[in-house]
Amino acid sequence: MRPAPIIEITVPVYNEERVLEASISALVAHLDDTMPYEWRVVIADNASTDATPGIARRLAQGNDRVTLLRLEQKGRGRALKEAWGRSEADVVVYTDVDLSTGLSGLLPLIAPLVSGHSDLSVGSRLSAASSVARSPRREVISLIYNLLLRLIFAVRFRDAQCGFKAGRADVVQSLLPAVDDNGWFFDTELLLLAEHNGLRVHEVSVDWVDDPDTRVSIGSTALDDLRGIRRMFWRLVSGRGDVDPSGWRREPLDDDFG
C-alpha cells in the first residue's frame, strides 16, 4: 500500500499581529475537522517588526503540527521558495493569512494533486462558479491583468494572483530554481513556467472576500507585475524557459487519427 500523503500549508506573514492568532487557529481547526491526510502548517515570517514572531512562536510551541520559519528579508515569493524548497511533504500549499479565500476550497484544491491527475492547483476568483466580494477597482485591475496574460502567453489558467495555490512537492521543487521573482509576481512566474513546460494546472472555484486591511500596495504591485510580464515574455521567446523535468514530464497522447 502507498503511504498516506502529507500536506503542508505555508502561511506567509509580515506584521500580522492583528490577525495571526485567529487565522492560524481557524486554519488548524478546519484541518482537524476536515483534512483526511496528515498535515502540517508553516508560518513563514518575512522579517516582521511587530509582535508577529512572538505570536507565531507561541502558536508553534502549542501545536507540534505548526512550525515557524523566520526569514530576515521581505517577499512572499522568498518565503514560499524557502518553505516549499525545504519541505518533505507530498503536497505543498499556501494561503494568505487573512483567509480571504474560504477554507472549504482546500480539499478540492489538493484532491487532483493527491490523485496524480494534476501538477499544480490554483484558486480562481474569475471562475463563473466562484463567489467573490471585492471593490470594483480591484476587480477591474485583476480582470485586465489576467486578460494580458491570456493574450500574451495564451495561458489556460484564469487567475494568476489568488493567494490560494498548491502543487506536488516534487514538481514545485523542480520549478523553484527557475523562478526569479521573490515578491508578488512569484505566483505568475511559477504558473507561466509550469504551463510552458507542459504541466497540468487545475483551477478551483473559490469563495473570496476582499481584506480591507491588505498589506498590498496596488499601484506599485501592478507596476512590478507589468515589469515581470515583460521579463517573462522575452525569457520565453528567447528559449530560456525550459525546466529539467526530473521525471514528471507527461508522455504525449497517442494520435487517434493515425
PDB file of C-alpha atoms in Angstrom:
ATOM      1  CA  MET A   1       0.000   0.000   0.000  1.00  0.00           C
ATOM      2  CA  ARG A   2       1.155   3.541  -0.768  1.00  0.00           C
ATOM      3  CA  PRO A   3       1.738   5.673   2.346  1.00  0.00           C
ATOM      4  CA  ALA A   4      -0.840   8.366   3.027  1.00  0.00           C
ATOM      5  CA  PRO A   5       0.195  11.738   1.585  1.00  0.00           C
ATOM      6  CA  ILE A   6       1.457  14.555   3.778  1.00  0.00           C
ATOM      7  CA  ILE A   7       0.019  18.023   3.153  1.00  0.00           C
ATOM      8  CA  GLU A   8       1.969  21.122   4.193  1.00  0.00           C
ATOM      9  CA  ILE A   9       0.268  24.528   4.240  1.00  0.00           C
ATOM     10  CA  THR A  10       2.501  27.603   4.298  1.00  0.00           C
ATOM     11  CA  VAL A  11       1.124  30.926   5.525  1.00  0.00           C
ATOM     12  CA  PRO A  12       3.427  33.855   4.603  1.00  0.00           C
ATOM     13  CA  VAL A  13       3.162  36.755   7.068  1.00  0.00           C
ATOM     14  CA  TYR A  14       4.567  40.241   7.512  1.00  0.00           C
ATOM     15  CA  ASN A  15       3.496  42.346  10.510  1.00  0.00           C
ATOM     16  CA  GLU A  16       0.252  40.437  11.008  1.00  0.00           C
ATOM     17  CA  GLU A  17      -0.035  40.641  14.789  1.00  0.00           C
ATOM     18  CA  ARG A  18      -3.688  41.695  14.487  1.00  0.00           C
ATOM     19  CA  VAL A  19      -4.966  38.581  12.704  1.00  0.00           C
ATOM     20  CA  LEU A  20      -2.280  35.910  13.005  1.00  0.00           C
ATOM     21  CA  GLU A  21      -3.518  34.007  16.060  1.00  0.00           C
ATOM     22  CA  ALA A  22      -7.169  33.973  14.965  1.00  0.00           C
ATOM     23  CA  SER A  23      -6.303  32.950  11.402  1.00  0.00           C
ATOM     24  CA  ILE A  24      -3.922  30.132  12.358  1.00  0.00           C
ATOM     25  CA  SER A  25      -6.388  28.876  14.972  1.00  0.00           C
ATOM     26  CA  ALA A  26      -9.168  28.847  12.344  1.00  0.00           C
ATOM     27  CA  LEU A  27      -6.928  27.053   9.843  1.00  0.00           C
ATOM     28  CA  VAL A  28      -5.846  24.418  12.380  1.00  0.00           C
ATOM     29  CA  ALA A  29      -9.442  23.834  13.487  1.00  0.00           C
ATOM     30  CA  HIS A  30     -10.537  23.420   9.866  1.00  0.00           C
ATOM     31  CA  LEU A  31      -7.742  20.935   9.173  1.00  0.00           C
ATOM     32  CA  ASP A  32      -8.555  18.981  12.352  1.00  0.00           C
ATOM     33  CA  ASP A  33     -12.198  18.730  11.307  1.00  0.00           C
ATOM     34  CA  THR A  34     -11.918  18.066   7.574  1.00  0.00           C
ATOM     35  CA  MET A  35      -8.449  17.012   6.402  1.00  0.00           C
ATOM     36  CA  PRO A  36      -8.277  13.229   5.813  1.00  0.00           C
ATOM     37  CA  TYR A  37      -4.481  13.292   5.379  1.00  0.00           C
ATOM     38  CA  GLU A  38      -1.567  14.057   7.655  1.00  0.00           C
ATOM     39  CA  TRP A  39      -0.976  17.795   7.671  1.00  0.00           C
ATOM     40  CA  ARG A  40       1.417  20.474   8.830  1.00  0.00           C
ATOM     41  CA  VAL A  41       1.261  24.276   8.949  1.00  0.00           C
ATOM     42  CA  VAL A  42       4.294  26.514   8.405  1.00  0.00           C
ATOM     43  CA  ILE A  43       4.125  30.177   9.428  1.00  0.00           C
ATOM     44  CA  ALA A  44       6.678  31.861   7.176  1.00  0.00           C
ATOM     45  CA  ASP A  45       7.542  35.173   8.818  1.00  0.00           C
ATOM     46  CA  ASN A  46       9.002  37.699   6.351  1.00  0.00           C
ATOM     47  CA  ALA A  47      11.096  39.877   8.687  1.00  0.00           C
ATOM     48  CA  SER A  48       8.159  41.149  10.734  1.00  0.00           C
ATOM     49  CA  THR A  49       8.972  44.009  13.113  1.00  0.00           C
ATOM     50  CA  ASP A  50       5.836  43.880  15.288  1.00  0.00           C
ATOM     51  CA  ALA A  51       4.647  41.128  17.659  1.00  0.00           C
ATOM     52  CA  THR A  52       4.140  38.617  14.829  1.00  0.00           C
ATOM     53  CA  PRO A  53       7.265  36.486  15.558  1.00  0.00           C
ATOM     54  CA  GLY A  54       6.349  36.091  19.230  1.00  0.00           C
ATOM     55  CA  ILE A  55       2.771  35.120  18.434  1.00  0.00           C
ATOM     56  CA  ALA A  56       3.945  32.664  15.767  1.00  0.00           C
ATOM     57  CA  ARG A  57       6.473  31.130  18.174  1.00  0.00           C
ATOM     58  CA  ARG A  58       3.790  30.637  20.800  1.00  0.00           C
ATOM     59  CA  LEU A  59       1.433  29.025  18.272  1.00  0.00           C
ATOM     60  CA  ALA A  60       4.196  26.649  17.189  1.00  0.00           C
ATOM     61  CA  GLN A  61       5.044  25.739  20.774  1.00  0.00           C
ATOM     62  CA  GLY A  62       1.386  24.923  21.431  1.00  0.00           C
ATOM     63  CA  ASN A  63       0.911  22.543  18.483  1.00  0.00           C
ATOM     64  CA  ASP A  64       3.519  20.109  17.174  1.00  0.00           C
ATOM     65  CA  ARG A  65       1.975  20.324  13.688  1.00  0.00           C
ATOM     66  CA  VAL A  66       2.647  24.074  13.467  1.00  0.00           C
ATOM     67  CA  THR A  67       6.170  25.387  12.844  1.00  0.00           C
ATOM     68  CA  LEU A  68       7.715  28.842  12.476  1.00  0.00           C
ATOM     69  CA  LEU A  69      10.072  29.701   9.643  1.00  0.00           C
ATOM     70  CA  ARG A  70      11.749  33.082  10.193  1.00  0.00           C
ATOM     71  CA  LEU A  71      13.272  34.990   7.267  1.00  0.00           C
ATOM     72  CA  GLU A  72      15.216  38.224   7.617  1.00  0.00           C
ATOM     73  CA  GLN A  73      14.062  39.622   4.270  1.00  0.00           C
ATOM     74  CA  LYS A  74      10.621  40.513   2.975  1.00  0.00           C
ATOM     75  CA  GLY A  75       8.901  38.963  -0.024  1.00  0.00           C
ATOM     76  CA  ARG A  76       6.108  36.429  -0.370  1.00  0.00           C
ATOM     77  CA  GLY A  77       7.948  34.655  -3.159  1.00  0.00           C
ATOM     78  CA  ARG A  78      11.062  34.419  -0.996  1.00  0.00           C
ATOM     79  CA  ALA A  79       9.037  32.881   1.833  1.00  0.00           C
ATOM     80  CA  LEU A  80       7.438  30.290  -0.437  1.00  0.00           C
ATOM     81  CA  LYS A  81      10.744  29.395  -2.077  1.00  0.00           C
ATOM     82  CA  GLU A  82      12.274  28.748   1.326  1.00  0.00           C
ATOM     83  CA  ALA A  83       9.310  26.854   2.812  1.00  0.00           C
ATOM     84  CA  TRP A  84       8.461  24.783  -0.269  1.00  0.00           C
ATOM     85  CA  GLY A  85      12.087  24.184  -1.163  1.00  0.00           C
ATOM     86  CA  ARG A  86      12.839  22.509   2.156  1.00  0.00           C
ATOM     87  CA  SER A  87       9.504  20.720   2.533  1.00  0.00           C
ATOM     88  CA  GLU A  88       9.395  16.932   2.909  1.00  0.00           C
ATOM     89  CA  ALA A  89       5.628  16.803   2.321  1.00  0.00           C
ATOM     90  CA  ASP A  90       3.971  15.305  -0.752  1.00  0.00           C
ATOM     91  CA  VAL A  91       1.750  18.310  -1.488  1.00  0.00           C
ATOM     92  CA  VAL A  92       2.669  21.906  -0.657  1.00  0.00           C
ATOM     93  CA  VAL A  93       0.029  24.618  -0.303  1.00  0.00           C
ATOM     94  CA  TYR A  94      -0.105  28.280   0.537  1.00  0.00           C
ATOM     95  CA  THR A  95      -2.911  30.526   1.688  1.00  0.00           C
ATOM     96  CA  ASP A  96      -2.904  34.181   2.648  1.00  0.00           C
ATOM     97  CA  VAL A  97      -3.025  34.885   6.379  1.00  0.00           C
ATOM     98  CA  ASP A  98      -6.232  36.909   6.085  1.00  0.00           C
ATOM     99  CA  LEU A  99      -8.033  33.746   4.899  1.00  0.00           C
ATOM    100  CA  SER A 100      -9.761  35.775   2.206  1.00  0.00           C
ATOM    101  CA  THR A 101     -10.223  32.511   0.338  1.00  0.00           C
ATOM    102  CA  GLY A 102     -12.746  30.223   2.015  1.00  0.00           C
ATOM    103  CA  LEU A 103     -11.107  27.136   3.507  1.00  0.00           C
ATOM    104  CA  SER A 104     -13.872  24.936   2.102  1.00  0.00           C
ATOM    105  CA  GLY A 105     -11.858  25.097  -1.135  1.00  0.00           C
ATOM    106  CA  LEU A 106      -8.825  23.408   0.419  1.00  0.00           C
ATOM    107  CA  LEU A 107      -9.782  19.775  -0.225  1.00  0.00           C
ATOM    108  CA  PRO A 108     -10.847  20.477  -3.841  1.00  0.00           C
ATOM    109  CA  LEU A 109      -7.512  22.291  -4.257  1.00  0.00           C
ATOM    110  CA  ILE A 110      -5.362  19.339  -3.210  1.00  0.00           C
ATOM    111  CA  ALA A 111      -7.500  16.433  -4.458  1.00  0.00           C
ATOM    112  CA  PRO A 112      -6.191  16.427  -8.084  1.00  0.00           C
ATOM    113  CA  LEU A 113      -2.616  16.578  -6.740  1.00  0.00           C
ATOM    114  CA  VAL A 114      -3.063  13.677  -4.339  1.00  0.00           C
ATOM    115  CA  SER A 115      -4.615  11.590  -7.116  1.00  0.00           C
ATOM    116  CA  GLY A 116      -1.782  12.456  -9.518  1.00  0.00           C
ATOM    117  CA  HIS A 117      -4.155  13.935 -12.081  1.00  0.00           C
ATOM    118  CA  SER A 118      -2.647  17.435 -11.938  1.00  0.00           C
ATOM    119  CA  ASP A 119       0.707  19.009 -11.096  1.00  0.00           C
ATOM    120  CA  LEU A 120      -0.343  22.383  -9.714  1.00  0.00           C
ATOM    121  CA  SER A 121      -3.689  23.629  -8.452  1.00  0.00           C
ATOM    122  CA  VAL A 122      -4.882  27.226  -8.141  1.00  0.00           C
ATOM    123  CA  GLY A 123      -7.880  29.002  -6.728  1.00  0.00           C
ATOM    124  CA  SER A 124      -9.715  31.159  -9.250  1.00  0.00           C
ATOM    125  CA  ARG A 125     -11.839  34.172  -8.345  1.00  0.00           C
ATOM    126  CA  LEU A 126     -12.668  34.610 -12.025  1.00  0.00           C
ATOM    127  CA  SER A 127     -14.468  31.305 -12.445  1.00  0.00           C
ATOM    128  CA  ALA A 128     -18.199  31.589 -13.120  1.00  0.00           C
ATOM    129  CA  ALA A 129     -18.870  29.384 -10.105  1.00  0.00           C
ATOM    130  CA  SER A 130     -16.806  31.496  -7.688  1.00  0.00           C
ATOM    131  CA  SER A 131     -18.420  33.795  -5.151  1.00  0.00           C
ATOM    132  CA  VAL A 132     -16.381  36.997  -4.745  1.00  0.00           C
ATOM    133  CA  ALA A 133     -16.818  40.184  -2.715  1.00  0.00           C
ATOM    134  CA  ARG A 134     -14.286  42.917  -3.515  1.00  0.00           C
ATOM    135  CA  SER A 135     -14.080  46.507  -4.669  1.00  0.00           C
ATOM    136  CA  PRO A 136     -14.836  47.313  -8.329  1.00  0.00           C
ATOM    137  CA  ARG A 137     -11.354  48.829  -8.698  1.00  0.00           C
ATOM    138  CA  ARG A 138      -9.561  45.648  -7.656  1.00  0.00           C
ATOM    139  CA  GLU A 139     -11.933  43.563  -9.758  1.00  0.00           C
ATOM    140  CA  VAL A 140     -11.135  45.584 -12.895  1.00  0.00           C
ATOM    141  CA  ILE A 141      -7.367  45.512 -12.256  1.00  0.00           C
ATOM    142  CA  SER A 142      -7.469  41.735 -11.807  1.00  0.00           C
ATOM    143  CA  LEU A 143      -9.512  41.218 -14.960  1.00  0.00           C
ATOM    144  CA  ILE A 144      -7.136  43.361 -17.042  1.00  0.00           C
ATOM    145  CA  TYR A 145      -4.036  41.690 -15.624  1.00  0.00           C
ATOM    146  CA  ASN A 146      -5.250  38.175 -16.281  1.00  0.00           C
ATOM    147  CA  LEU A 147      -6.517  39.147 -19.728  1.00  0.00           C
ATOM    148  CA  LEU A 148      -2.996  40.382 -20.551  1.00  0.00           C
ATOM    149  CA  LEU A 149      -1.575  37.020 -19.522  1.00  0.00           C
ATOM    150  CA  ARG A 150      -4.042  35.180 -21.736  1.00  0.00           C
ATOM    151  CA  LEU A 151      -3.379  37.457 -24.715  1.00  0.00           C
ATOM    152  CA  ILE A 152       0.414  37.497 -24.433  1.00  0.00           C
ATOM    153  CA  PHE A 153       1.151  33.951 -23.227  1.00  0.00           C
ATOM    154  CA  ALA A 154      -2.028  32.086 -24.273  1.00  0.00           C
ATOM    155  CA  VAL A 155      -2.291  30.615 -20.779  1.00  0.00           C
ATOM    156  CA  ARG A 156      -5.267  28.488 -19.810  1.00  0.00           C
ATOM    157  CA  PHE A 157      -5.477  29.451 -16.127  1.00  0.00           C
ATOM    158  CA  ARG A 158      -7.705  32.439 -15.413  1.00  0.00           C
ATOM    159  CA  ASP A 159      -6.486  33.868 -12.098  1.00  0.00           C
ATOM    160  CA  ALA A 160      -2.742  34.087 -11.517  1.00  0.00           C
ATOM    161  CA  GLN A 161      -2.857  36.141  -8.319  1.00  0.00           C
ATOM    162  CA  CYS A 162      -5.300  34.411  -5.981  1.00  0.00           C
ATOM    163  CA  GLY A 163      -3.485  33.656  -2.707  1.00  0.00           C
ATOM    164  CA  PHE A 164      -4.562  30.029  -2.704  1.00  0.00           C
ATOM    165  CA  LYS A 165      -2.294  27.602  -4.545  1.00  0.00           C
ATOM    166  CA  ALA A 166      -0.866  24.108  -4.233  1.00  0.00           C
ATOM    167  CA  GLY A 167       1.461  21.769  -6.054  1.00  0.00           C
ATOM    168  CA  ARG A 168       3.015  18.348  -5.965  1.00  0.00           C
ATOM    169  CA  ALA A 169       6.186  18.915  -3.973  1.00  0.00           C
ATOM    170  CA  ASP A 170       8.470  17.145  -6.449  1.00  0.00           C
ATOM    171  CA  VAL A 171       7.160  19.271  -9.311  1.00  0.00           C
ATOM    172  CA  VAL A 172       7.283  22.537  -7.368  1.00  0.00           C
ATOM    173  CA  GLN A 173      10.815  21.878  -6.159  1.00  0.00           C
ATOM    174  CA  SER A 174      11.921  21.319  -9.758  1.00  0.00           C
ATOM    175  CA  LEU A 175      10.414  24.650 -10.803  1.00  0.00           C
ATOM    176  CA  LEU A 176      11.587  26.814  -7.897  1.00  0.00           C
ATOM    177  CA  PRO A 177      15.214  27.300  -9.046  1.00  0.00           C
ATOM    178  CA  ALA A 178      13.892  28.719 -12.322  1.00  0.00           C
ATOM    179  CA  VAL A 179      11.653  31.317 -10.619  1.00  0.00           C
ATOM    180  CA  ASP A 180      13.485  34.633 -10.308  1.00  0.00           C
ATOM    181  CA  ASP A 181      10.890  36.796  -8.567  1.00  0.00           C
ATOM    182  CA  ASN A 182      10.830  36.940  -4.761  1.00  0.00           C
ATOM    183  CA  GLY A 183       7.783  39.152  -4.417  1.00  0.00           C
ATOM    184  CA  TRP A 184       4.181  39.230  -5.600  1.00  0.00           C
ATOM    185  CA  PHE A 185       4.976  38.204  -9.193  1.00  0.00           C
ATOM    186  CA  PHE A 186       6.242  34.836  -7.902  1.00  0.00           C
ATOM    187  CA  ASP A 187       2.808  33.245  -8.419  1.00  0.00           C
ATOM    188  CA  THR A 188       2.526  34.344 -12.034  1.00  0.00           C
ATOM    189  CA  GLU A 189       6.086  33.332 -12.894  1.00  0.00           C
ATOM    190  CA  LEU A 190       5.614  29.883 -11.369  1.00  0.00           C
ATOM    191  CA  LEU A 191       2.417  29.308 -13.359  1.00  0.00           C
ATOM    192  CA  LEU A 192       3.906  30.606 -16.620  1.00  0.00           C
ATOM    193  CA  LEU A 193       6.868  28.247 -16.274  1.00  0.00           C
ATOM    194  CA  ALA A 194       4.551  25.361 -15.384  1.00  0.00           C
ATOM    195  CA  GLU A 195       2.382  25.767 -18.482  1.00  0.00           C
ATOM    196  CA  HIS A 196       5.395  26.459 -20.705  1.00  0.00           C
ATOM    197  CA  ASN A 197       6.852  23.123 -19.603  1.00  0.00           C
ATOM    198  CA  GLY A 198       3.678  21.154 -20.258  1.00  0.00           C
ATOM    199  CA  LEU A 199       2.481  20.775 -16.682  1.00  0.00           C
ATOM    200  CA  ARG A 200      -1.180  20.398 -15.859  1.00  0.00           C
ATOM    201  CA  VAL A 201      -2.672  23.263 -13.837  1.00  0.00           C
ATOM    202  CA  HIS A 202      -6.044  22.626 -12.187  1.00  0.00           C
ATOM    203  CA  GLU A 203      -8.356  25.517 -11.271  1.00  0.00           C
ATOM    204  CA  VAL A 204     -10.763  25.530  -8.337  1.00  0.00           C
ATOM    205  CA  SER A 205     -13.714  27.872  -7.885  1.00  0.00           C
ATOM    206  CA  VAL A 206     -13.469  29.699  -4.571  1.00  0.00           C
ATOM    207  CA  ASP A 207     -15.388  31.862  -2.149  1.00  0.00           C
ATOM    208  CA  TRP A 208     -13.351  35.024  -1.663  1.00  0.00           C
ATOM    209  CA  VAL A 209     -13.827  38.165   0.428  1.00  0.00           C
ATOM    210  CA  ASP A 210     -11.567  41.198  -0.004  1.00  0.00           C
ATOM    211  CA  ASP A 211      -9.468  42.158   3.012  1.00  0.00           C
ATOM    212  CA  PRO A 212      -9.745  45.948   3.574  1.00  0.00           C
ATOM    213  CA  ASP A 213      -6.574  45.833   5.728  1.00  0.00           C
ATOM    214  CA  THR A 214      -4.413  44.272   2.999  1.00  0.00           C
ATOM    215  CA  ARG A 215      -0.650  44.979   3.051  1.00  0.00           C
ATOM    216  CA  VAL A 216      -0.534  45.029  -0.748  1.00  0.00           C
ATOM    217  CA  SER A 217       0.156  48.363  -2.459  1.00  0.00           C
ATOM    218  CA  ILE A 218      -1.957  48.058  -5.583  1.00  0.00           C
ATOM    219  CA  GLY A 219      -0.115  50.695  -7.608  1.00  0.00           C
ATOM    220  CA  SER A 220       3.444  49.525  -7.024  1.00  0.00           C
ATOM    221  CA  THR A 221       2.444  45.871  -7.274  1.00  0.00           C
ATOM    222  CA  ALA A 222       0.762  46.494 -10.629  1.00  0.00           C
ATOM    223  CA  LEU A 223       3.925  48.136 -11.977  1.00  0.00           C
ATOM    224  CA  ASP A 224       6.082  45.270 -10.711  1.00  0.00           C
ATOM    225  CA  ASP A 225       3.708  42.800 -12.360  1.00  0.00           C
ATOM    226  CA  LEU A 226       3.943  44.605 -15.711  1.00  0.00           C
ATOM    227  CA  ARG A 227       7.734  44.515 -15.472  1.00  0.00           C
ATOM    228  CA  GLY A 228       7.510  40.820 -14.664  1.00  0.00           C
ATOM    229  CA  ILE A 229       5.303  40.183 -17.692  1.00  0.00           C
ATOM    230  CA  ARG A 230       7.817  41.958 -19.947  1.00  0.00           C
ATOM    231  CA  ARG A 231      10.713  39.986 -18.466  1.00  0.00           C
ATOM    232  CA  MET A 232       8.932  36.648 -18.841  1.00  0.00           C
ATOM    233  CA  PHE A 233       7.892  37.424 -22.423  1.00  0.00           C
ATOM    234  CA  TRP A 234      11.495  37.937 -23.501  1.00  0.00           C
ATOM    235  CA  ARG A 235      12.642  34.973 -21.452  1.00  0.00           C
ATOM    236  CA  LEU A 236      10.187  32.572 -23.058  1.00  0.00           C
ATOM    237  CA  VAL A 237      10.560  33.838 -26.636  1.00  0.00           C
ATOM    238  CA  SER A 238      14.342  33.545 -26.292  1.00  0.00           C
ATOM    239  CA  GLY A 239      14.034  29.884 -25.305  1.00  0.00           C
ATOM    240  CA  ARG A 240      15.155  30.250 -21.684  1.00  0.00           C
ATOM    241  CA  GLY A 241      12.005  28.868 -20.064  1.00  0.00           C
ATOM    242  CA  ASP A 242      12.683  25.129 -20.178  1.00  0.00           C
ATOM    243  CA  VAL A 243      12.992  23.326 -16.848  1.00  0.00           C
ATOM    244  CA  ASP A 244      14.575  19.921 -16.205  1.00  0.00           C
ATOM    245  CA  PRO A 245      11.513  17.624 -15.959  1.00  0.00           C
ATOM    246  CA  SER A 246      13.137  15.376 -13.317  1.00  0.00           C
ATOM    247  CA  GLY A 247      10.835  12.501 -14.168  1.00  0.00           C
ATOM    248  CA  TRP A 248       7.493  14.286 -14.177  1.00  0.00           C
ATOM    249  CA  ARG A 249       7.077  15.206 -17.839  1.00  0.00           C
ATOM    250  CA  ARG A 250       3.915  13.633 -19.271  1.00  0.00           C
ATOM    251  CA  GLU A 251       4.026  11.318 -22.245  1.00  0.00           C
ATOM    252  CA  PRO A 252       2.153  12.648 -25.304  1.00  0.00           C
ATOM    253  CA  LEU A 253      -1.203  11.066 -26.100  1.00  0.00           C
ATOM    254  CA  ASP A 254      -1.441   8.579 -28.953  1.00  0.00           C
ATOM    255  CA  ASP A 255      -2.675  10.018 -32.238  1.00  0.00           C
ATOM    256  CA  ASP A 256      -6.212   8.689 -32.558  1.00  0.00           C
ATOM    257  CA  PHE A 257      -6.417   9.768 -36.179  1.00  0.00           C
ATOM    258  CA  GLY A 258      -3.418   7.857 -37.430  1.00  0.00           C
TER     259      GLY A 258
END
